XYZ file of C-alpha atoms in Angstrom:
696
model
C -4.717 -16.254 26.085
C -1.542 -18.402 25.283
C 0.894 -15.554 25.890
C 1.249 -12.458 27.743
C 2.095 -9.095 26.470
C 4.823 -8.220 28.567
C 7.286 -6.518 26.022
C 4.414 -3.979 25.490
C 4.404 -2.700 28.814
C 8.346 -2.692 28.933
C 8.110 -0.564 26.120
C 5.902 1.952 27.481
C 7.608 2.128 30.479
C 10.870 2.950 28.368
C 9.080 5.757 26.571
C 7.544 7.362 29.485
C 11.061 7.226 31.361
C 12.774 8.754 28.611
C 10.091 11.407 28.306
C 10.240 12.094 31.904
C 13.857 12.714 32.097
C 14.787 14.486 28.863
C 15.023 17.864 30.520
C 17.654 16.244 33.082
C 19.446 14.127 30.577
C 19.870 17.750 28.364
C 21.236 19.536 31.316
C 23.815 16.855 32.028
C 24.662 16.772 28.538
C 25.045 20.349 28.149
C 27.694 20.427 30.768
C 29.975 18.041 29.094
C 29.669 18.804 25.548
C 30.797 22.038 23.521
C 27.801 24.654 22.816
C 25.791 23.690 20.139
C 22.645 25.073 17.938
C 19.283 23.253 18.036
C 16.932 23.236 15.377
C 13.570 21.384 15.824
C 12.282 20.109 12.424
C 9.305 22.603 11.362
C 6.208 21.050 10.668
C 4.682 21.192 7.328
C 1.784 20.149 5.012
C 2.652 17.225 2.678
C 2.064 16.722 -0.733
C 0.520 20.422 -1.264
C 1.974 20.776 -4.652
C 2.262 18.343 -7.666
C 5.796 16.982 -7.007
C 6.025 15.803 -3.303
C 9.334 17.116 -1.497
C 8.697 15.092 1.711
C 6.783 11.840 3.196
C 7.081 12.404 6.709
C 4.330 10.073 7.675
C 6.365 6.899 6.516
C 9.878 8.630 6.987
C 8.958 9.737 10.527
C 11.103 12.944 9.447
C 10.666 16.018 7.453
C 13.982 15.414 5.799
C 13.566 16.003 1.646
C 13.167 13.501 -0.288
C 16.025 14.686 -2.251
C 18.268 13.975 0.722
C 16.672 10.701 1.644
C 18.815 7.645 0.246
C 16.131 5.450 -0.493
C 13.642 5.089 -3.464
C 10.293 6.725 -2.379
C 7.485 7.477 -4.694
C 4.393 9.781 -3.968
C 1.318 10.096 -5.612
C -0.126 13.251 -4.440
C -3.737 14.861 -4.054
C -3.273 16.790 -6.940
C -1.992 13.915 -9.108
C -5.171 11.842 -7.884
C -7.639 14.683 -8.827
C -5.766 15.467 -12.323
C -5.763 11.765 -13.460
C -9.169 11.104 -11.976
C -7.849 8.046 -10.138
C -10.732 5.908 -8.581
C -8.806 2.993 -6.801
C -5.749 2.893 -5.047
C -4.611 -0.002 -7.313
C -5.239 2.358 -10.367
C -2.992 5.049 -8.764
C -0.280 2.666 -8.505
C -0.154 1.888 -12.264
C 1.897 5.008 -12.635
C 4.618 3.998 -9.762
C 8.050 2.699 -10.896
C 8.877 -0.679 -10.019
C 5.239 -1.477 -9.145
C 3.044 -4.115 -11.118
C -0.654 -3.308 -9.949
C -3.657 -5.661 -10.453
C -1.340 -8.528 -11.478
C -4.175 -11.275 -10.390
C -6.788 -9.130 -12.556
C -9.282 -8.917 -9.382
C -10.772 -5.566 -10.160
C -12.202 -4.100 -6.856
C -9.216 -5.290 -4.887
C -5.727 -3.588 -4.181
C -3.168 -6.152 -4.999
C 0.210 -5.277 -6.323
C 3.949 -6.583 -6.644
C 6.835 -4.216 -5.615
C 10.363 -4.962 -7.191
C 9.113 -8.206 -8.258
C 7.758 -9.357 -4.830
C 4.110 -9.623 -3.636
C 3.339 -6.817 -1.332
C -0.248 -6.822 -1.078
C -0.295 -7.303 2.741
C 2.099 -4.415 3.018
C -0.612 -1.986 3.247
C -0.169 0.903 6.075
C -2.455 4.083 6.907
C -0.864 7.105 8.217
C 2.127 5.036 9.107
C 0.560 2.157 10.925
C -0.019 -1.442 9.525
C -3.656 -2.126 8.727
C -3.488 -5.866 8.981
C -1.086 -8.807 8.917
C -3.310 -11.552 7.614
C -3.181 -12.110 3.565
C -6.297 -14.082 3.649
C -8.457 -11.423 2.777
C -7.648 -8.553 0.408
C -8.213 -5.173 1.030
C -9.505 -2.137 -1.021
C -8.837 1.376 0.819
C -11.224 4.015 -0.266
C -9.150 6.480 -2.596
C -11.602 9.488 -1.726
C -10.273 9.694 1.875
C -6.726 9.965 1.020
C -4.405 12.950 0.779
C -1.649 10.943 -1.007
C -0.151 7.558 -1.475
C 3.350 6.785 -0.517
C 5.218 3.728 -1.830
C 8.509 2.607 -0.171
C 10.626 0.261 -2.346
C 12.952 -1.985 -0.642
C 12.945 -3.790 2.752
C 11.523 -1.663 5.689
C 11.590 -3.686 8.444
C 14.195 -1.390 10.120
C 11.189 1.336 10.314
C 8.248 -0.980 10.555
C 9.008 -4.200 12.077
C 7.693 -7.261 10.119
C 7.761 -6.535 6.405
C 8.353 -8.654 3.093
C 11.478 -7.024 1.262
C 9.677 -5.607 -1.610
C 8.397 -2.588 -0.085
C 5.283 -1.188 1.273
C 2.331 1.348 0.292
C 1.383 3.917 2.811
C -1.748 5.654 2.546
C -2.118 9.156 4.218
C -5.706 10.366 5.117
C -7.199 13.904 4.604
C -6.901 15.805 7.863
C -8.514 19.144 8.784
C -7.052 22.310 7.231
C -6.691 25.920 7.920
C -9.308 27.084 5.633
C -13.199 26.427 5.365
C -14.527 25.028 2.162
C -17.190 22.756 0.824
C -16.537 20.463 -2.251
C -18.893 17.975 -3.705
C -18.463 16.121 -7.078
C -21.023 13.865 -8.922
C -19.524 11.172 -11.791
C -21.390 9.005 -14.140
C -19.479 6.664 -16.454
C -19.200 3.450 -18.049
C -20.706 0.287 -16.849
C -23.294 2.136 -14.954
C -20.907 3.924 -12.657
C -22.883 6.404 -10.417
C -20.768 8.056 -7.649
C -21.116 11.083 -5.320
C -18.438 12.341 -2.877
C -18.382 15.484 -0.452
C -15.544 17.079 1.526
C -16.430 19.556 4.055
C -13.669 21.302 6.135
C -14.650 23.794 9.004
C -11.681 25.865 10.502
C -13.507 28.560 12.596
C -10.240 30.300 13.159
C -8.721 30.010 9.796
C -5.992 27.559 11.564
C -5.623 23.745 11.685
C -5.987 23.819 15.367
C -9.825 23.552 16.115
C -10.619 22.532 12.458
C -12.942 19.753 11.504
C -13.069 17.693 8.452
C -15.965 15.219 7.161
C -15.569 13.403 3.888
C -17.598 10.605 1.982
C -18.226 8.880 -0.816
C -21.201 6.519 -2.166
C -20.538 4.407 -5.598
C -21.977 1.661 -7.408
C -20.732 0.427 -10.630
C -21.288 -3.017 -12.652
C -18.297 -4.546 -14.505
C -17.564 -5.743 -18.015
C -18.046 -9.308 -16.874
C -21.696 -10.139 -16.245
C -23.174 -10.070 -12.932
C -20.094 -8.641 -11.500
C -20.807 -5.347 -9.554
C -18.999 -3.067 -6.832
C -20.941 -0.944 -4.286
C -18.949 0.969 -2.070
C -19.910 3.491 0.937
C -17.205 5.384 2.876
C -17.126 7.956 5.765
C -14.424 9.603 7.568
C -14.478 12.378 9.959
C -11.105 14.024 11.696
C -10.548 16.925 14.234
C -7.705 18.693 15.338
C -7.817 19.591 19.076
C -7.160 23.415 19.861
C -4.764 22.566 22.811
C -1.595 24.801 23.120
C 1.659 25.612 21.433
C 3.387 22.519 22.941
C 0.680 20.018 22.086
C -1.093 18.937 18.994
C -3.844 16.390 18.903
C -5.520 14.904 15.806
C -8.291 12.216 15.939
C -9.990 10.226 13.121
C -12.557 7.700 12.581
C -13.556 6.152 9.409
C -15.974 3.264 8.084
C -16.520 1.589 5.026
C -18.976 -0.771 3.590
C -17.916 -2.800 0.249
C -20.725 -5.455 -1.047
C -19.492 -6.935 -4.471
C -19.183 -9.873 -6.489
C -15.887 -11.040 -7.466
C -14.493 -10.952 -10.685
C -12.407 -14.128 -10.918
C -11.251 -14.668 -14.241
C -12.234 -17.319 -16.980
C -10.438 -20.588 -18.145
C -7.826 -20.360 -20.963
C -10.090 -21.901 -23.680
C -12.558 -18.941 -23.648
C -12.244 -18.068 -27.137
C -15.820 -19.359 -28.061
C -17.516 -18.007 -25.079
C -16.332 -14.413 -24.880
C -14.693 -12.543 -22.006
C -17.466 -11.407 -20.129
C -18.665 -14.806 -19.334
C -19.450 -15.424 -15.406
C -18.751 -18.523 -13.599
C -20.268 -17.972 -10.491
C -23.638 -17.582 -9.142
C -25.229 -13.834 -9.440
C -26.835 -13.886 -5.902
C -23.921 -14.724 -3.882
C -21.614 -11.939 -2.942
C -18.960 -10.684 -0.571
C -19.823 -8.322 2.245
C -16.974 -6.273 3.792
C -17.011 -3.616 6.896
C -14.039 -1.939 7.797
C -14.174 0.456 11.101
C -10.959 2.474 12.009
C -10.360 5.056 14.845
C -6.928 6.536 15.117
C -5.057 9.691 16.714
C -1.888 11.554 16.530
C -0.279 13.283 19.268
C 2.641 15.759 19.255
C 4.467 17.053 22.421
C 7.239 19.949 22.121
C 9.557 19.968 25.071
C 11.292 22.893 26.297
C 14.498 21.518 25.376
C 13.674 21.007 21.895
C 12.965 17.318 22.192
C 9.735 16.337 20.347
C 7.365 13.383 21.501
C 4.932 11.622 18.642
C 2.492 9.056 19.286
C 0.354 7.577 16.238
C -2.177 5.006 17.656
C -5.164 3.174 15.570
C -7.541 0.533 15.872
C -8.930 -1.297 12.887
C -11.662 -3.843 12.651
C -12.330 -5.830 9.715
C -15.091 -8.116 8.823
C -15.655 -10.108 5.749
C -18.268 -12.700 4.894
C -18.848 -14.519 1.680
C -20.322 -17.404 0.222
C -19.001 -16.840 -3.554
C -19.224 -19.497 -6.123
C -15.739 -19.842 -8.245
C -14.105 -21.854 -10.655
C -12.568 -25.314 -9.318
C -9.236 -26.535 -10.030
C -8.624 -27.617 -13.584
C -11.735 -25.783 -14.851
C -12.221 -25.649 -18.863
C -14.855 -24.696 -21.029
C -17.661 -25.746 -21.864
C -18.423 -27.660 -18.968
C -17.021 -25.706 -16.024
C -16.308 -27.288 -12.495
C -17.229 -25.032 -9.656
C -16.936 -24.626 -5.466
C -18.517 -22.353 -3.364
C -16.099 -20.698 -0.875
C -17.827 -20.069 2.536
C -15.768 -17.697 4.398
C -16.530 -15.667 7.804
C -13.355 -13.636 8.859
C -13.175 -11.131 11.849
C -10.222 -9.498 12.465
C -8.955 -6.716 15.063
C -5.741 -4.933 14.841
C -4.157 -2.685 17.212
C -1.043 -0.485 16.289
C 0.775 1.935 18.528
C 4.026 3.862 17.640
C 5.857 6.220 19.926
C 9.268 8.137 19.262
C 11.379 11.123 20.556
C 13.167 13.011 17.989
C 15.735 15.981 18.024
C 17.741 17.927 15.903
C 21.135 19.420 16.668
C 23.403 21.698 14.429
C 26.979 22.645 14.601
C 29.341 24.538 12.201
C 29.894 21.695 10.201
C 27.647 18.789 11.165
C 23.500 18.663 11.038
C 22.460 15.498 13.471
C 18.837 14.020 13.770
C 18.328 11.361 16.104
C 15.057 9.175 16.586
C 14.396 6.746 19.094
C 11.135 4.849 19.411
C 9.196 1.764 19.978
C 6.048 0.519 18.050
C 3.904 -2.512 18.647
C 1.083 -4.191 17.222
C -1.346 -6.902 18.305
C -3.641 -8.532 16.168
C -6.634 -11.229 16.495
C -7.900 -12.950 13.243
C -10.928 -15.555 13.540
C -11.097 -17.033 10.228
C -13.682 -19.686 9.115
C -13.743 -21.223 5.641
C -15.150 -24.225 3.994
C -14.958 -25.150 0.094
C -17.971 -27.294 -1.046
C -18.019 -28.891 -4.682
C -21.159 -27.927 -6.531
C -22.774 -28.750 -9.640
C -20.883 -27.438 -12.801
C -22.188 -24.828 -15.352
C -22.427 -25.725 -19.166
C -21.309 -22.750 -21.019
C -23.433 -24.013 -24.000
C -26.697 -24.181 -22.136
C -26.184 -21.593 -19.701
C -28.309 -21.834 -16.515
C -27.428 -20.623 -13.005
C -28.258 -22.154 -9.665
C -26.932 -24.545 -7.387
C -28.440 -28.218 -7.513
C -26.027 -30.468 -6.146
C -23.318 -29.878 -3.323
C -20.856 -32.102 -1.938
C -19.701 -30.414 1.465
C -16.187 -29.957 2.114
C -13.886 -30.417 4.982
C -14.108 -26.933 7.105
C -11.184 -25.183 8.828
C -11.354 -22.858 11.490
C -8.587 -20.737 13.084
C -7.838 -18.263 15.704
C -4.568 -16.467 15.076
C -2.660 -14.048 17.311
C -0.240 -12.110 15.876
C 1.756 -9.638 18.008
C 5.352 -7.944 18.065
C 7.246 -4.937 19.935
C 10.079 -3.285 18.126
C 12.596 -0.929 19.319
C 14.432 1.272 16.682
C 16.941 3.875 16.475
C 17.344 6.125 13.382
C 20.513 8.447 12.761
C 21.018 10.746 9.890
C 24.044 12.685 9.986
C 24.791 15.659 7.346
C 28.452 16.822 7.338
C 29.263 20.327 5.608
C 25.879 20.026 3.795
C 27.006 17.366 1.158
C 27.527 14.165 2.914
C 24.676 12.443 4.546
C 25.340 9.369 6.393
C 22.032 7.124 7.601
C 22.498 4.458 10.264
C 19.323 2.701 11.597
C 18.617 -0.225 13.525
C 15.982 -2.144 14.979
C 15.282 -5.493 17.221
C 11.885 -7.132 17.120
C 10.053 -9.613 19.487
C 7.266 -11.597 17.633
C 4.843 -14.017 18.831
C 2.514 -16.070 16.485
C -0.282 -18.409 18.067
C -2.741 -20.681 16.142
C -5.662 -21.947 17.769
C -7.292 -24.669 15.699
C -11.050 -24.170 16.684
C -11.806 -27.548 15.142
C -8.990 -29.895 16.375
C -9.005 -28.166 19.592
C -5.039 -27.886 19.114
C -2.769 -24.674 19.554
C 0.610 -24.161 17.861
C 3.066 -21.093 18.546
C 6.039 -19.747 18.116
C 8.227 -16.628 19.396
C 11.192 -15.064 17.490
C 13.300 -12.124 17.544
C 15.428 -10.385 14.772
C 17.812 -7.649 14.574
C 17.470 -5.855 11.104
C 19.195 -2.720 9.915
C 20.069 -0.281 7.275
C 22.975 1.923 6.432
C 23.294 4.652 3.709
C 25.622 7.173 2.145
C 24.442 10.114 0.063
C 26.968 13.024 -1.526
C 24.671 16.124 -2.360
C 26.819 17.442 -5.470
C 24.607 20.365 -5.525
C 21.162 21.505 -5.238
C 20.390 19.267 -8.399
C 21.797 16.043 -8.041
C 22.857 13.631 -4.836
C 24.216 10.118 -5.658
C 23.780 7.415 -2.995
C 24.420 3.686 -1.683
C 22.273 2.101 0.472
C 21.734 -1.615 2.114
C 19.095 -2.691 4.174
C 17.600 -5.882 5.598
C 13.887 -7.437 6.210
C 12.332 -10.035 8.755
C 8.748 -11.169 8.191
C 7.327 -14.045 10.597
C 4.524 -16.190 9.046
C 1.445 -17.564 10.377
C 1.302 -20.360 7.907
C 1.611 -23.913 9.101
C 3.310 -26.476 7.349
C 3.526 -30.295 7.589
C 2.354 -31.890 10.975
C 0.760 -28.426 11.604
C 3.880 -26.378 12.671
C 4.576 -23.056 12.157
C 7.189 -22.074 9.498
C 10.220 -19.940 10.063
C 10.310 -16.269 9.429
C 10.969 -14.974 5.691
C 14.216 -12.679 5.226
C 15.392 -10.097 2.884
C 18.152 -8.124 2.070
C 18.780 -5.323 -0.658
C 21.600 -3.388 -1.876
C 20.675 0.034 -3.919
C 22.725 2.412 -5.851
C 21.146 5.368 -7.404
C 20.986 9.109 -7.751
C 18.068 11.771 -6.505
C 17.703 15.050 -8.753
C 15.452 18.003 -8.680
C 15.024 21.228 -10.417
C 12.981 24.224 -11.363
C 12.899 25.254 -7.776
C 12.205 22.039 -6.409
C 9.022 21.841 -8.476
C 10.775 18.808 -10.198
C 11.729 15.750 -8.279
C 12.793 12.323 -9.357
C 15.173 9.692 -9.002
C 17.217 6.915 -10.790
C 18.226 3.483 -9.148
C 19.609 -0.015 -9.354
C 18.992 -2.462 -6.970
C 19.769 -6.121 -6.060
C 17.228 -7.571 -3.691
C 17.122 -11.538 -2.124
C 14.177 -12.947 -0.602
C 14.776 -16.368 1.571
C 12.402 -18.600 3.113
C 9.577 -17.702 0.166
C 6.135 -19.195 1.664
C 3.532 -20.490 -0.457
C 0.252 -22.349 0.000
C 0.099 -25.825 -1.658
C -3.517 -26.736 -2.392
C -2.442 -30.350 -3.394
C -0.497 -31.059 0.121
C -3.160 -29.071 2.130
C -0.463 -27.038 3.853
C 2.044 -24.135 3.530
C 5.616 -24.697 2.467
C 8.849 -22.663 2.074
C 9.940 -23.307 -1.582
C 13.328 -21.271 -1.156
C 14.826 -18.396 -2.556
C 13.831 -15.269 -5.105
C 16.350 -12.600 -6.359
C 15.261 -9.319 -8.448
C 17.760 -7.089 -10.174
C 16.361 -3.954 -11.728
C 16.569 -0.446 -12.733
C 13.975 2.413 -12.025
C 13.497 6.033 -13.204
C 10.915 8.254 -11.961
C 10.142 11.985 -11.954
C 7.372 14.483 -11.174
C 7.366 18.116 -12.285
C 5.419 21.135 -12.501
C 7.263 22.485 -15.582
C 5.145 25.592 -14.926
C 1.969 27.016 -13.331
C 0.065 25.469 -16.348
C 1.791 22.219 -17.069
C 2.335 19.300 -14.957
C 4.137 16.104 -16.053
C 4.948 12.718 -14.602
C 7.095 9.618 -15.758
C 8.126 6.225 -14.774
C 10.146 3.589 -15.965
C 11.495 0.235 -14.690
C 13.175 -2.758 -16.153
C 13.599 -5.790 -14.303
C 16.064 -8.225 -16.155
C 16.316 -10.539 -13.207
C 13.539 -11.818 -11.344
C 13.915 -15.420 -10.955
C 13.644 -18.284 -8.222
C 17.377 -19.051 -7.176
C 16.502 -21.955 -4.746
C 13.872 -24.283 -4.407
C 12.556 -27.592 -2.962
C 11.604 -28.415 -6.708
C 14.494 -28.532 -8.964
C 12.534 -27.816 -11.911
C 11.418 -24.411 -10.647
C 15.104 -22.858 -10.318
C 15.865 -20.334 -12.836
C 12.399 -19.652 -13.573
C 10.824 -16.120 -13.717
C 8.989 -14.985 -10.875
C 4.935 -14.758 -11.783
C 3.588 -11.559 -12.982
C 6.987 -9.581 -13.160
C 7.430 -7.811 -16.351
C 10.701 -6.989 -17.479
C 9.583 -3.359 -18.934
C 7.152 -1.318 -17.668
C 6.619 2.568 -18.233
C 4.035 5.341 -17.942
C 3.890 8.877 -18.736
C 1.356 11.529 -18.245
C 0.776 15.426 -18.632
C -1.656 17.950 -17.836
C -2.021 21.407 -19.485
C -3.886 24.396 -18.064
C -4.769 27.041 -20.402
C -4.604 29.806 -17.868
C -2.099 30.483 -15.285
C -4.612 30.424 -12.565
C -5.944 27.160 -13.758
C -9.341 28.451 -14.262
C -10.896 27.645 -17.984
C -10.154 24.780 -20.070
C -7.791 22.225 -19.205
C -6.593 19.016 -21.305
C -4.411 15.906 -20.275
C -3.100 12.509 -21.947
C -1.115 9.527 -20.439
C 0.175 6.446 -21.850
C 0.984 3.082 -19.896
C 3.306 0.328 -21.194
C 3.188 -3.078 -19.666
C 5.853 -5.642 -20.917
C 5.536 -9.415 -21.249
C 4.799 -11.600 -18.290
C 4.559 -15.103 -17.472
C 2.472 -17.242 -14.697
C 3.249 -20.612 -13.965
C 2.016 -23.027 -11.131
C 2.825 -26.947 -11.738
C 1.477 -27.907 -14.871
C -0.269 -24.654 -15.290
C 1.457 -22.033 -17.751
C 0.196 -18.872 -19.108
C 2.076 -15.918 -21.434
C 0.495 -12.518 -21.146
C 1.334 -10.423 -24.122
C 2.666 -6.811 -23.639
C 0.033 -4.009 -24.107
C 0.198 -0.115 -24.304
C -2.902 1.807 -23.040
C -3.678 5.544 -23.679
C -5.699 7.863 -21.749
C -7.087 11.397 -22.479
C -9.121 13.894 -20.333
C -10.353 17.271 -20.571
C -12.210 19.823 -18.169
C -13.391 23.223 -17.620
C -13.039 24.944 -14.077
C -14.801 27.726 -12.960
C -14.330 29.717 -9.606
C -17.259 27.613 -7.972
C -17.951 24.864 -10.366
C -16.121 22.629 -12.912
C -16.419 19.560 -14.974
C -14.542 17.047 -16.679
C -14.444 14.014 -19.114
C -11.946 11.185 -19.062
C -11.544 8.305 -21.327
C -9.646 5.239 -20.024
C -7.787 2.836 -22.581
C -8.699 5.181 -25.432
C -8.235 2.616 -28.296
C -10.352 -0.149 -26.826
C -7.089 -2.352 -26.431
C -7.772 -6.136 -25.632
C -5.221 -7.269 -23.019
C -4.948 -9.908 -20.273
C -4.582 -7.996 -16.801
C -3.409 -11.142 -14.981
C -4.162 -14.618 -13.398
C -5.231 -16.359 -10.416
C -2.462 -17.189 -8.048
C -2.653 -20.758 -9.380
C -2.315 -19.558 -13.057
C -5.398 -21.426 -14.204
C -7.871 -18.412 -14.861
C -7.283 -15.315 -17.012
C -8.618 -12.045 -16.124
C -8.753 -9.234 -18.839
C -8.087 -5.606 -18.281
C -11.019 -2.990 -18.506
C -12.109 -1.903 -21.920
C -12.692 1.695 -23.016
C -14.355 3.612 -20.382
C -15.758 7.036 -19.894
C -16.121 9.080 -16.937
C -17.806 12.327 -16.791
C -17.955 14.379 -13.508
C -19.376 17.826 -12.185
C -17.759 19.372 -9.050
C -18.803 22.158 -6.945
C -16.643 24.206 -4.615
C -17.133 26.890 -1.930
């Protein structure tokens, strides 16, 4: 190995030392400070209602979202079920400030948060899944309890991060009741799917409980020959230890086999939108293995120690055929992309936490260290193959011009120490002060040239916020935060590029009502991203183009207006999303690709009976404003569109059924383009989904 992992040893020793001396420190402190009352934060199940009140997995705190000076959206388990969401990308379409599926690659999770690409910012149970951006992921939604979206820089909580935000996925864990649930679905384009969810709680408590979930699905696509096959299994167990210790473990496996939906050239009009450029027998094959644990220890002196650990292994292989640069109809130039990528990621987070209370001040302190180590083995070769004649369609590779391969072994690791302070004064003023210092190291070994480049860096990031709780309904706030993201891209002369940096100022208002069954916020933000890194296929290496800025407004709410009526709404307006500095002067002032000025969604579900048995029905509308995409001489204008969805269902005590229709009026629309802005991808036409569920 070209480096040592010494910061990890120091970090672990620091945590062990703090834990071992917590009791002694507390005794000494008590002799020098006035008497205070200590309150330990109560454990509670997140997102058990329609509108989430907390997001402890991503905040490391049980503080209410209403008292958190940051824009955070939560798609709860109940919302996922009501809207019959099938992918994470689909769930993110209803989140303010998020543009989902911008590259139009159905079957993959790609998303933009506040005008910044954030697809690599995916976390599971508060831990980063992968730093590499070479292979996009598609996390299985059937194993999720909620989807949490944090907007703006998150480095102070999670280390290396781009400034747009992150998506944290919380997995289903054992519950305090025994149940068995299955669901069978059939839908458009040959969709066939079955899921199961089994929870066994022998003592009707979460301790000693076991949960097993799974999914098998198979679906074709509006594009000819494109399909998606998915299998997912996850099992979790809560150990029955004692009142001072909690331990939960989870293991999951996901297998995906699919043919990529890559888009078609812009002069498609005479050939149809379902035209397939690749080869029907060349596919992607992806396996994801994950093992994780969550441990909590409650000290006698009211300190709480928590540890979150996960190992994730990703394996991806493909020999897919796709359109080459400059492809147009009828003779479409093509290439074959050989990819073999093996990633292993270790992530660990340890922290100590305690809450104090005096007559006028509530104070919560969180101090911790987290660390990650990733090994990525990536082989790629792009060959030119025979074009395809759209006027005389005949698949098959007959000629090949072999390209130059690349094979890099990348090691990426970091260690970060963080301190989070939340001070609540007289139950009205809430001051947040957080700081973090990261040490990072990146090493890239070129397996073909037998060369190695490496870079070490460190950075301090922080956040400060002030909130005023006017009453139980409104709480305005202001916050400032920074971000830091080392890159693994190499530039000219095979040198590693500088880290990306970001900062954001946000002003907003949290609001709630209806006995907290209504939760929402409005916000204005001003975000800057520097050292923007992009791959330049012409030069053959990556470059840092300069600076981007976004300024925008967001509003969002989720509400259970009654036991029978649920509503969620979101709106975002981004008037400024532009390149402010660039190596190419003509780029300055241009709008960032795929960022609409306006986007909105509204959905509602009504149950005809207060106990939610019997009939129910719902409807939704999604608006996406006009967007543009440009790379070099290629330019695409994507018109605005509005989509309508409807659903209806019937639930009995032990069974239920439902029918949903997406894109009710069969609207034709461009969903996105490839990153080089050369190929168009169209959104899904009208689709039907029928499901039957059984519950015991």
